[in-house]
Short mmCIF file of C-alpha atoms in Angstrom, two decimals:
data_model
loop_
_atom_site.label_atom_id
_atom_site.label_comp_id
_atom_site.label_asym_id
_atom_site.label_seq_id
_atom_site.Cartn_x
_atom_site.Cartn_y
_atom_site.Cartn_z
CA MET J 1 17.62 12.33 6.11
CA ARG J 2 18.03 10.00 8.82
CA SER J 3 19.49 6.29 9.37
CA PRO J 4 17.50 3.24 9.13
CA SER J 5 18.43 2.19 12.32
CA SER J 6 17.33 5.53 13.96
CA MET J 7 14.10 5.13 12.37
CA ARG J 8 12.09 3.51 15.78
CA PRO J 9 9.09 4.92 17.89
CA SER J 10 10.25 7.42 20.44
CA ASN J 11 7.93 5.68 23.48
CA ASN J 12 7.90 1.66 22.66
CA SER J 13 5.86 0.17 25.75
CA PRO J 14 8.80 -2.14 27.55
CA ARG J 15 8.10 -5.81 27.25
CA PRO J 16 9.04 -8.54 29.82
CA LEU J 17 12.17 -10.55 29.19
CA SER J 18 10.30 -13.43 31.04
CA GLY J 19 8.13 -13.25 28.23
CA LEU J 20 10.51 -13.35 25.59
CA ALA J 21 12.01 -16.46 27.38
CA SER J 22 8.39 -17.99 27.19
CA LEU J 23 8.22 -16.92 23.71
CA LEU J 24 11.27 -18.59 22.39
CA GLY J 25 11.22 -21.58 25.05
CA ALA J 26 15.02 -20.27 25.41
CA PRO J 27 17.08 -21.37 28.36
CA SER J 28 19.13 -18.18 29.77
CA GLY J 29 22.87 -18.03 30.61
CA THR J 30 24.23 -17.09 34.12
CA SER J 31 23.25 -13.87 35.30
CA ARG J 32 23.96 -11.40 37.74
CA ALA J 33 21.52 -8.62 36.74
CA PRO J 34 18.17 -7.95 37.50
CA LEU J 35 15.64 -8.62 34.45
CA ALA J 36 15.16 -5.33 32.87
CA PRO J 37 12.15 -4.89 30.53
CA ILE J 38 12.85 -4.53 26.64
CA SER J 39 11.63 -1.47 24.98
CA GLY J 40 14.05 -2.01 21.53
CA VAL J 41 15.82 -4.20 19.57
CA THR J 42 18.93 -4.35 17.36
CA ILE J 43 21.51 -6.42 15.77
CA ASP J 44 24.24 -3.66 15.67
CA SER J 45 26.16 -2.94 19.01
CA ARG J 46 27.01 0.48 17.50
CA GLN J 47 22.98 1.11 17.46
CA VAL J 48 22.10 -0.03 20.94
CA ARG J 49 20.10 2.10 23.31
CA ARG J 50 19.05 1.82 26.69
CA GLY J 51 16.46 -0.85 27.41
CA ASP J 52 17.57 -2.50 24.07
CA LEU J 53 17.57 -6.45 23.44
CA TYR J 54 20.81 -6.96 21.48
CA VAL J 55 20.62 -9.68 19.15
CA ALA J 56 24.48 -11.27 18.68
CA LEU J 57 24.34 -12.96 15.10
CA PRO J 58 27.62 -14.95 14.01
CA GLY J 59 29.29 -13.34 11.11
CA SER J 60 31.73 -14.34 8.48
CA THR J 61 34.70 -12.65 10.33
CA SER J 62 33.51 -12.40 13.84
CA HIS J 63 30.65 -13.38 16.34
CA GLY J 64 28.41 -10.41 17.16
CA ALA J 65 28.83 -12.00 20.80
CA ASP J 66 32.08 -10.28 20.82
CA PHE J 67 30.81 -7.00 20.98
CA SER J 68 28.27 -7.65 23.91
CA ALA J 69 30.47 -5.55 26.10
CA GLN J 70 29.68 -2.58 23.89
CA ALA J 71 26.27 -3.30 23.92
CA LEU J 72 26.16 -3.63 27.76
CA ALA J 73 27.97 0.22 27.73
CA ALA J 74 25.56 1.58 25.37
CA GLY J 75 22.67 0.41 27.76
CA ALA J 76 21.59 -3.12 26.41
CA CYS J 77 19.53 -4.82 29.20
CA ALA J 78 19.71 -8.49 27.73
CA VAL J 79 21.31 -10.42 24.82
CA LEU J 80 19.77 -13.48 22.67
CA THR J 81 22.56 -15.12 20.85
CA ASP J 82 23.43 -18.78 19.76
CA PRO J 83 25.04 -21.23 21.51
CA ALA J 84 28.41 -20.40 20.24
CA GLY J 85 27.97 -16.85 20.97
CA ARG J 86 26.89 -17.80 24.71
CA ALA J 87 30.03 -17.72 26.62
CA ALA J 88 30.84 -13.82 25.53
CA ALA J 89 27.20 -12.71 26.32
CA VAL J 90 27.35 -14.44 29.77
CA ALA J 91 30.85 -12.71 30.58
CA THR J 92 29.03 -9.23 30.41
CA GLY J 93 26.72 -10.29 33.35
CA LEU J 94 23.38 -9.56 31.18
CA PRO J 95 20.63 -12.02 30.67
CA VAL J 96 21.15 -14.19 27.99
CA LEU J 97 18.81 -16.18 26.19
CA VAL J 98 20.03 -18.85 23.68
CA VAL J 99 18.71 -20.18 20.90
CA PRO J 100 19.90 -22.61 18.03
CA ASP J 101 19.27 -19.89 15.05
CA PRO J 102 18.81 -16.53 16.02
CA ARG J 103 18.44 -14.88 12.72
CA ALA J 104 15.59 -17.58 12.36
CA VAL J 105 13.42 -16.01 15.18
CA LEU J 106 14.37 -12.23 14.45
CA GLY J 107 11.39 -11.27 12.89
CA LYS J 108 9.54 -13.24 15.54
CA VAL J 109 11.30 -11.67 18.45
CA ALA J 110 11.46 -7.97 16.76
CA ALA J 111 7.74 -8.16 16.18
CA TRP J 112 6.90 -9.06 19.69
CA VAL J 113 9.06 -6.41 21.40
CA TYR J 114 7.61 -3.86 19.10
CA GLY J 115 3.83 -5.27 19.95
CA ARG J 116 3.29 -6.71 16.36
CA PRO J 117 2.97 -3.17 14.71
CA ALA J 118 2.25 -4.31 11.26
CA GLU J 119 -1.05 -5.41 12.38
CA ALA J 120 -1.80 -1.68 12.53
CA VAL J 121 -0.86 -0.62 9.12
CA MET J 122 -2.67 -1.56 5.85
CA LEU J 123 0.68 -3.27 3.98
CA ILE J 124 0.94 -3.88 0.09
CA GLY J 125 4.25 -5.94 -1.02
CA VAL J 126 5.81 -5.70 -4.32
CA THR J 127 8.21 -8.29 -5.04
CA GLY J 128 9.93 -9.11 -8.57
CA THR J 129 13.02 -8.28 -10.35
CA SER J 130 12.31 -5.13 -12.04
CA GLY J 131 9.59 -2.41 -11.19
CA LYS J 132 9.54 -2.81 -7.51
CA SER J 133 10.44 0.56 -6.83
CA THR J 134 8.64 2.46 -9.27
CA ILE J 135 5.51 0.47 -8.22
CA ALA J 136 6.23 1.36 -4.62
CA PHE J 137 5.91 4.98 -5.22
CA MET J 138 2.67 4.48 -7.17
CA LEU J 139 1.01 2.47 -4.64
CA GLU J 140 2.18 5.12 -2.04
CA ALA J 141 0.67 8.17 -4.36
CA GLY J 142 -2.66 5.88 -4.66
CA LEU J 143 -2.78 5.26 -1.10
CA ARG J 144 -2.23 8.84 -0.47
CA ALA J 145 -5.04 9.63 -3.13
CA ALA J 146 -7.72 7.53 -0.99
CA GLY J 147 -7.21 9.48 2.24
CA HIS J 148 -4.20 7.37 4.12
CA ARG J 149 -1.50 8.56 5.89
CA THR J 150 1.20 6.85 4.30
CA GLY J 151 4.34 4.99 4.32
CA LEU J 152 6.91 3.52 1.80
CA ILE J 153 9.75 1.07 2.46
CA GLY J 154 12.05 0.48 -0.43
CA GLY J 155 15.46 0.62 -1.97
CA VAL J 156 15.22 4.42 -2.98
CA GLU J 157 13.54 5.75 -0.02
CA ILE J 158 11.93 5.10 2.92
CA HIS J 159 9.19 7.23 4.44
CA ALA J 160 7.11 7.28 7.63
CA GLY J 161 4.50 9.79 7.62
CA ASP J 162 6.56 13.10 6.90
CA LEU J 163 9.67 11.51 7.99
CA ARG J 164 12.29 10.37 5.25
CA VAL J 165 15.23 7.91 5.49
CA THR J 166 17.85 6.97 2.94
CA PRO J 167 17.84 2.85 3.15
CA LYS J 168 21.01 0.54 3.05
CA LEU J 169 19.01 -2.32 1.99
CA THR J 170 15.69 -2.74 -0.47
CA THR J 171 14.35 -4.15 2.88
CA PRO J 172 15.69 -3.55 5.90
CA GLU J 173 16.77 -5.85 8.76
CA ALA J 174 14.05 -7.57 10.71
CA SER J 175 14.92 -5.59 13.85
CA ASP J 176 15.03 -2.18 11.96
CA LEU J 177 11.64 -3.34 10.00
CA GLN J 178 9.85 -4.20 12.86
CA GLY J 179 11.15 -0.88 14.56
CA LEU J 180 9.90 1.25 11.60
CA LEU J 181 6.60 -0.30 11.53
CA ALA J 182 6.23 0.80 14.96
CA LEU J 183 6.97 4.49 14.24
CA MET J 184 4.94 4.00 11.40
CA ARG J 185 2.21 3.51 14.13
CA GLU J 186 3.29 5.98 16.15
CA GLN J 187 3.12 8.81 13.41
CA GLY J 188 -0.63 7.75 12.53
CA VAL J 189 0.70 5.84 9.34
CA THR J 190 -2.56 4.00 8.30
CA ALA J 191 -1.45 2.48 5.20
CA ALA J 192 1.99 1.97 3.55
CA ALA J 193 3.81 0.08 0.13
CA MET J 194 6.63 -1.95 0.57
CA GLU J 195 9.46 -3.52 -1.83
CA VAL J 196 10.00 -7.20 -0.53
CA SER J 197 13.60 -8.68 -2.08
CA SER J 198 14.27 -11.84 -2.41
CA HIS J 199 16.96 -11.79 0.41
CA ALA J 200 14.40 -10.43 2.70
CA LEU J 201 12.20 -13.61 2.30
CA ALA J 202 15.19 -16.11 2.31
CA LEU J 203 16.68 -14.45 5.18
CA GLY J 204 13.47 -14.17 7.25
CA ARG J 205 13.80 -10.16 7.36
CA VAL J 206 10.12 -10.09 6.68
CA ASP J 207 9.17 -12.76 9.06
CA GLY J 208 6.44 -11.44 11.45
CA VAL J 209 5.06 -9.11 9.03
CA PHE J 210 1.64 -9.80 7.01
CA TYR J 211 0.61 -8.36 3.72
CA ASP J 212 -2.91 -7.51 2.84
CA VAL J 213 -1.78 -7.63 -0.80
CA ALA J 214 1.31 -9.43 -2.18
CA LEU J 215 2.29 -7.97 -5.88
CA PHE J 216 4.52 -9.87 -8.04
CA THR J 217 5.98 -8.14 -11.06
CA ASN J 218 8.34 -10.20 -13.42
CA LEU J 219 11.34 -12.31 -12.88
CA SER J 220 14.85 -12.50 -14.62
CA GLN J 221 18.22 -13.23 -14.00
CA ASP J 222 19.54 -11.68 -11.04
CA HIS J 223 21.05 -12.18 -7.72
CA LEU J 224 22.73 -15.51 -8.89
CA ASP J 225 25.50 -14.63 -6.62
CA PHE J 226 23.27 -15.02 -3.82
CA HIS J 227 20.83 -17.72 -4.72
CA ARG J 228 21.69 -21.32 -6.18
CA ASP J 229 19.96 -20.68 -9.58
CA LEU J 230 17.03 -19.19 -10.99
CA ASP J 231 14.61 -21.79 -9.57
CA ASP J 232 15.90 -21.02 -6.25
CA TYR J 233 15.60 -17.36 -6.37
CA PHE J 234 11.90 -17.83 -7.91
CA SER J 235 10.96 -19.96 -4.91
CA ALA J 236 12.25 -17.12 -2.32
CA LYS J 237 9.89 -14.91 -4.27
CA ALA J 238 7.02 -17.35 -4.10
CA ARG J 239 7.17 -17.47 -0.66
CA LEU J 240 5.32 -14.33 -0.27
CA PHE J 241 2.19 -15.67 -1.72
CA THR J 242 1.40 -18.29 1.13
CA PRO J 243 -1.36 -17.97 3.75
CA GLU J 244 1.31 -17.08 6.48
CA MET J 245 2.48 -14.07 4.73
CA SER J 246 -0.06 -12.20 2.35
CA ARG J 247 -3.99 -12.41 2.35
CA MET J 248 -4.17 -12.17 -1.36
CA GLY J 249 -2.14 -11.95 -4.60
CA VAL J 250 -1.89 -9.75 -7.68
CA VAL J 251 0.09 -11.38 -10.44
CA ASN J 252 1.79 -10.08 -13.98
CA LEU J 253 -0.18 -12.83 -16.60
CA ASP J 254 2.63 -11.47 -19.20
CA ASP J 255 5.46 -12.83 -16.95
CA ALA J 256 6.27 -16.80 -17.69
CA HIS J 257 7.37 -16.81 -14.18
CA GLY J 258 4.06 -15.08 -13.02
CA ARG J 259 1.83 -17.80 -14.70
CA GLU J 260 3.93 -20.29 -13.12
CA LEU J 261 3.07 -18.68 -9.80
CA LEU J 262 -0.61 -19.01 -10.51
CA GLY J 263 0.01 -22.89 -10.31
CA ILE J 264 1.55 -22.71 -7.04
CA GLY J 265 0.67 -20.01 -5.28
CA LYS J 266 -1.56 -20.73 -2.18
CA ILE J 267 -3.40 -17.88 -1.51
CA PRO J 268 -6.46 -16.36 -3.94
CA MET J 269 -4.88 -14.38 -7.07
CA THR J 270 -5.75 -11.92 -9.39
CA THR J 271 -4.00 -11.46 -12.66
CA PHE J 272 -3.33 -8.41 -14.66
CA SER J 273 -1.80 -7.82 -18.40
CA ALA J 274 -0.36 -5.06 -19.96
CA THR J 275 -0.50 -6.47 -23.30
CA GLY J 276 -4.35 -6.85 -23.34
CA ALA J 277 -4.29 -10.76 -22.77
CA ALA J 278 -7.87 -11.65 -22.62
CA GLU J 279 -7.41 -14.47 -20.07
CA ALA J 280 -6.35 -11.67 -17.06
CA ASP J 281 -8.66 -10.53 -14.77
CA TRP J 282 -7.27 -7.00 -15.49
CA ARG J 283 -6.17 -5.43 -18.85
CA ALA J 284 -4.54 -2.43 -19.97
CA VAL J 285 -5.89 -1.62 -23.33
CA GLU J 286 -5.90 1.14 -26.03
CA VAL J 287 -2.49 1.56 -24.86
CA ARG J 288 -0.97 5.30 -25.79
CA LEU J 289 2.79 5.36 -25.48
CA GLY J 290 4.48 8.79 -25.50
CA ALA J 291 7.60 10.56 -24.91
CA GLU J 292 6.48 11.74 -21.43
CA GLY J 293 4.38 8.86 -20.24
CA SER J 294 1.48 6.83 -21.41
CA SER J 295 -2.11 6.62 -21.36
CA PHE J 296 -4.59 3.53 -21.67
CA ARG J 297 -7.73 2.24 -20.41
CA VAL J 298 -8.29 -0.20 -17.67
CA ALA J 299 -10.75 -2.94 -17.90
CA GLY J 300 -11.62 -5.03 -15.12
CA PRO J 301 -13.94 -7.78 -14.14
CA GLY J 302 -17.59 -7.47 -14.80
CA GLY J 303 -17.00 -4.91 -17.43
CA VAL J 304 -15.28 -2.12 -15.36
CA GLU J 305 -13.69 0.23 -17.09
CA GLU J 306 -11.46 3.60 -16.30
CA GLU J 307 -9.08 5.87 -18.56
CA ALA J 308 -5.58 5.81 -16.81
CA SER J 309 -2.12 7.54 -17.55
CA VAL J 310 1.29 7.33 -16.01
CA ALA J 311 3.74 10.33 -16.13
CA LEU J 312 6.77 7.79 -17.06
CA PRO J 313 7.81 6.36 -20.59
CA GLY J 314 7.80 3.12 -21.86
CA PRO J 315 5.51 -0.40 -22.09
CA PHE J 316 6.79 -1.67 -18.99
CA ASN J 317 5.74 1.37 -16.88
CA VAL J 318 2.40 0.95 -18.45
CA ALA J 319 2.47 -2.95 -16.64
CA ASN J 320 3.79 -1.12 -13.49
CA ALA J 321 1.11 1.33 -13.49
CA LEU J 322 -1.56 -1.17 -14.18
CA GLY J 323 -0.17 -3.79 -11.65
CA ALA J 324 -0.17 -0.79 -8.86
CA ILE J 325 -4.12 0.09 -9.90
CA VAL J 326 -4.80 -3.66 -9.51
CA SER J 327 -3.29 -4.08 -5.87
CA LEU J 328 -4.81 -0.95 -4.86
CA VAL J 329 -8.50 -1.74 -5.97
CA GLU J 330 -7.79 -5.20 -4.26
CA ALA J 331 -6.52 -3.27 -0.93
CA GLY J 332 -10.46 -1.49 -1.10
CA VAL J 333 -9.21 1.71 -2.78
CA PRO J 334 -11.88 2.54 -5.48
CA LEU J 335 -10.92 2.42 -8.92
CA ARG J 336 -11.32 5.60 -9.85
CA VAL J 337 -9.28 7.12 -6.98
CA ALA J 338 -6.70 4.43 -7.83
CA VAL J 339 -6.00 5.66 -11.33
CA ALA J 340 -6.14 9.25 -10.44
CA GLY J 341 -3.64 8.63 -7.60
CA VAL J 342 -0.85 6.59 -9.82
CA ALA J 343 -1.06 9.34 -12.13
CA THR J 344 -0.06 12.01 -9.81
CA LEU J 345 3.26 10.62 -9.34
CA ALA J 346 5.68 12.71 -11.91
CA GLY J 347 8.79 10.47 -11.31
CA VAL J 348 10.76 8.23 -9.37
CA PRO J 349 14.91 9.06 -8.30
CA GLY J 350 17.00 7.29 -10.87
CA ARG J 351 13.94 5.45 -12.56
CA MET J 352 13.76 7.05 -16.35
CA GLU J 353 15.35 10.19 -14.48
CA ARG J 354 15.51 12.83 -17.41
CA VAL J 355 18.13 15.29 -16.49
CA PRO J 356 17.58 18.68 -17.82
CA GLY J 357 19.67 20.64 -20.23
CA GLY J 358 20.26 19.10 -23.18
CA ASP J 359 20.08 21.07 -26.26
CA GLY J 360 18.05 18.97 -28.69
CA PHE J 361 19.10 15.72 -27.20
CA GLN J 362 17.50 14.04 -24.44
CA VAL J 363 19.82 12.24 -21.10
CA VAL J 364 17.94 9.62 -19.02
CA VAL J 365 19.60 8.06 -15.68
CA ASP J 366 17.65 4.54 -14.99
CA TYR J 367 18.62 2.06 -12.11
CA SER J 368 18.68 -0.94 -15.07
CA HIS J 369 21.05 -3.07 -13.46
CA LYS J 370 19.94 -6.47 -14.85
CA PRO J 371 19.73 -7.88 -18.34
CA GLY J 372 15.73 -7.95 -18.55
CA ALA J 373 15.80 -4.27 -17.04
CA VAL J 374 18.29 -3.45 -19.91
CA GLU J 375 16.63 -4.61 -22.56
CA SER J 376 13.03 -3.18 -21.52
CA VAL J 377 14.64 0.39 -21.19
CA LEU J 378 16.28 0.12 -24.55
CA ASN J 379 13.21 -0.94 -26.36
CA ALA J 380 11.27 1.66 -24.27
CA LEU J 381 13.42 4.63 -25.45
CA ARG J 382 14.14 3.17 -29.24
CA ALA J 383 10.22 4.09 -29.62
CA VAL J 384 10.66 7.62 -28.72
CA THR J 385 14.45 8.14 -30.20
CA GLU J 386 14.41 10.21 -33.67
CA GLY J 387 18.18 10.14 -33.57
CA ARG J 388 20.74 7.58 -32.01
CA LEU J 389 20.46 5.79 -28.87
CA THR J 390 23.11 5.89 -26.71
CA VAL J 391 23.50 3.60 -23.69
CA VAL J 392 26.30 4.03 -20.86
CA LEU J 393 26.61 0.82 -19.02
CA GLY J 394 28.59 -0.92 -16.61
CA CYS J 395 28.18 -4.23 -14.29
CA GLY J 396 28.78 -4.62 -10.56
CA GLY J 397 31.69 -6.41 -8.77
CA ASP J 398 31.16 -8.99 -6.47
CA ARG J 399 28.09 -9.73 -7.77
CA ASP J 400 25.97 -12.35 -10.10
CA LYS J 401 28.94 -12.41 -12.84
CA GLY J 402 26.51 -14.29 -14.95
CA LYS J 403 24.89 -11.17 -15.91
CA ARG J 404 27.59 -9.61 -17.50
CA PRO J 405 27.92 -11.00 -20.96
CA MET J 406 23.72 -11.24 -21.24
CA MET J 407 23.81 -7.57 -20.59
CA GLY J 408 26.78 -6.56 -22.92
CA GLU J 409 24.88 -8.66 -25.38
CA ALA J 410 21.63 -6.75 -24.92
CA ALA J 411 23.51 -3.19 -25.04
CA ALA J 412 25.37 -4.06 -28.23
CA ARG J 413 22.17 -5.57 -29.90
CA LEU J 414 19.76 -2.89 -28.85
CA ALA J 415 21.22 0.35 -29.08
CA ASP J 416 23.25 2.33 -31.89
CA VAL J 417 26.02 3.17 -29.35
CA ALA J 418 27.25 1.14 -26.43
CA VAL J 419 30.16 3.03 -24.18
CA LEU J 420 31.04 0.41 -21.60
CA THR J 421 32.40 1.27 -18.30
CA SER J 422 32.53 0.95 -14.60
CA ASP J 423 29.45 0.45 -12.42
CA ASN J 424 30.51 -0.50 -8.87
CA PRO J 425 33.77 -2.78 -9.22
CA ARG J 426 34.11 -3.25 -5.74
CA SER J 427 37.14 -5.90 -4.89
CA GLU J 428 36.95 -6.52 -8.70
CA ASP J 429 39.12 -5.71 -11.53
CA PRO J 430 36.82 -3.27 -13.80
CA LEU J 431 38.98 -4.50 -16.76
CA ARG J 432 38.28 -7.99 -16.02
CA ILE J 433 34.53 -7.43 -15.80
CA LEU J 434 34.53 -5.38 -18.64
CA ALA J 435 36.06 -7.81 -20.71
CA GLU J 436 32.99 -10.45 -19.32
CA MET J 437 30.56 -7.83 -20.73
CA LEU J 438 32.72 -7.98 -24.17
CA ASP J 439 32.11 -11.65 -24.33
CA GLY J 440 28.23 -11.12 -24.76
CA VAL J 441 28.96 -8.26 -27.33
CA LEU J 442 30.62 -10.70 -29.46
CA ALA J 443 27.89 -12.91 -29.52
CA VAL J 444 25.89 -10.33 -31.70
CA PRO J 445 26.59 -10.35 -35.26
CA GLN J 446 29.04 -7.56 -36.48
CA ASP J 447 26.46 -6.02 -39.08
CA GLU J 448 24.01 -5.78 -36.40
CA ARG J 449 26.06 -4.59 -33.42
CA ALA J 450 26.24 -1.18 -31.80
CA HIS J 451 29.32 0.93 -32.02
CA VAL J 452 30.97 -0.26 -28.86
CA ILE J 453 33.47 2.31 -27.11
CA ILE J 454 35.35 0.68 -24.03
CA GLU J 455 36.05 3.33 -21.02
CA PRO J 456 36.52 2.16 -17.60
CA ASP J 457 36.30 5.88 -16.32
CA ARG J 458 32.47 5.90 -15.43
CA ALA J 459 32.60 10.19 -15.56
CA ALA J 460 34.67 10.21 -18.70
CA ALA J 461 31.85 7.07 -20.02
CA VAL J 462 29.42 9.53 -19.66
CA ASP J 463 31.29 12.87 -20.60
CA LEU J 464 32.19 11.34 -23.87
CA ALA J 465 28.37 10.07 -24.58
CA VAL J 466 27.03 13.59 -23.82
CA ALA J 467 29.76 15.54 -25.72
CA ARG J 468 28.97 13.28 -28.67
CA ALA J 469 24.96 13.69 -28.56
CA GLY J 470 23.34 15.08 -31.64
CA HIS J 471 19.98 16.29 -32.41
CA GLY J 472 17.13 14.21 -31.71
CA ASP J 473 19.92 11.24 -29.70
CA VAL J 474 18.95 9.88 -26.58
CA VAL J 475 21.55 8.69 -24.14
CA VAL J 476 20.80 6.59 -21.34
CA VAL J 477 23.22 6.12 -18.17
CA ALA J 478 22.13 2.65 -16.97
CA GLY J 479 23.11 0.85 -13.97
CA LYS J 480 23.12 3.09 -11.03
CA GLY J 481 20.32 5.10 -10.77
CA HIS J 482 19.63 7.09 -7.39
CA GLU J 483 22.85 5.77 -5.96
CA GLN J 484 24.91 8.38 -4.79
CA GLY J 485 28.42 6.46 -4.26
CA GLN J 486 30.51 4.44 -6.26
CA TYR J 487 32.09 1.13 -4.59
CA VAL J 488 35.87 1.09 -5.63
CA GLY J 489 37.66 -1.48 -3.35
CA ASP J 490 36.90 -0.84 0.24
CA ARG J 491 36.20 2.61 -0.52
CA VAL J 492 32.51 4.52 -1.30
CA LEU J 493 33.44 7.42 -3.49
CA PRO J 494 31.14 10.49 -3.82
CA PHE J 495 29.11 9.60 -7.46
CA ASP J 496 25.64 10.59 -8.33
CA ASP J 497 24.98 9.90 -12.18
CA ARG J 498 22.40 12.54 -12.37
CA GLN J 499 25.05 15.45 -11.16
CA VAL J 500 27.89 13.98 -13.31
CA VAL J 501 25.33 13.94 -16.31
CA ALA J 502 24.48 17.42 -15.51
CA ASP J 503 28.14 18.56 -15.42
CA ALA J 504 28.68 16.83 -18.59
CA ILE J 505 26.18 18.63 -20.42
CA ALA J 506 27.47 22.18 -18.52
CA ARG J 507 30.77 21.28 -20.17
CA ARG J 508 29.37 20.78 -23.68
CA GLY J 509 28.13 24.16 -23.92
CA ASP J 510 31.25 25.61 -22.93
CA ARG J 511 33.13 23.65 -26.53
CA PRO J 512 33.30 23.33 -29.50
CA GLN J 513 30.50 20.56 -30.52
CA HIS J 514 31.63 17.32 -32.59
CA THR J 515 30.27 17.09 -35.81
CA SER J 516 31.40 13.27 -36.53
CA THR J 517 29.07 10.37 -35.78
CA TYR J 518 31.59 7.72 -33.66
CA GLY J 519 33.75 7.80 -36.90
CA GLU J 520 30.86 6.39 -39.36
#
């Protein structure tokens, strides 16, 4: 796969620097260089290509303008920066545009440089705490079934026609996003699904993008290391449902924040309910849950109905599928085509992904790394577990600390066995993170509490859970999903939960099996 910053059109029509100056109303710094046309834009001096506008942003430890000389050497033809970066940028001799806050205009600038590529692609945006990645894959499957050449922008993969990219962010920086949309236009993509994170909305990464349909999934505690509080988090999500950003909205009526959004959204809204709420415009009825997926009937306005299925287990995936189907219909896809397209999706990397090889037991890898998601996954798996339900779970370092006791509590309350371990500790002490998770565990009455095991080494924790699994048991390894690295200190160590599980299953087959059940 290519990197996100390499996903640009091969032949973007150059735009005059004078046009950009006029767009911004920006005074230029002194320049000894001729005004060359702009053919690309980047905020990373290491990714500059010849003809690029280098946008020098202030950083926490240094200013992007300090790297203007490297941008010049790589072929940058101009610099956009703020007053603090002006002197360093002007010293290169390049034309320099100065604005008070270059990040605030980055989306508008990048859209202008690439010729407003979002206008050439029908876009469905998905926001919410949980379900964004799964729904984005479902949307792409539905759009493909409708005959579109498709794109996908999200935290698991990025697709531009036949091209594939491993993303760094759920929603790319504005400069990369506009370049990616321009590449989609060049590749003949006609419709795309896109995850829209709260960070992207708050930081303006999606400025310059207009969505044909915006979908709200749900909201629970997450990212409170970035947002002031839950209200601020919700307000960032709600920004997507304004006339400046989207034509119409699709909202999950089963979620309390979804219902709140209905009262403040400023665009036409369509509602859906996977629990069959009578007041919803679209409902899932006669839901039949199974270990391999679910089936249900879609009931819509005017008595329209269609049988539907989803090849992913759990009631939350019924909600994901229904939200995707309704969004596709609102985007102009016939209901029957939308239903058939969503049903073709066999799975999403790291989302309730089964690892084969278990003899009489199942192991599932899932990205659930927030309290609401942990609850949903454990409740869904409980319904299909004949024996014991075991969860292997950790919490990330340098992130929302308030989630830790909540996740520990959910694991202890809903699983039979909870193996608490490390996730991505980053700069924090893994044992301190585990201690904060234990605060939540201790809130569960002892006679209702799972058997709890502490194993800080994640690979050892997975091995322990797999080695002790019995017939009919289900083990879920939660938190990292599709990720292929573990952030420890300033290093990223190779680590893929799916491979670690596969290795543990293989080792299990080479040694005598445990007959004890966690000392009980």
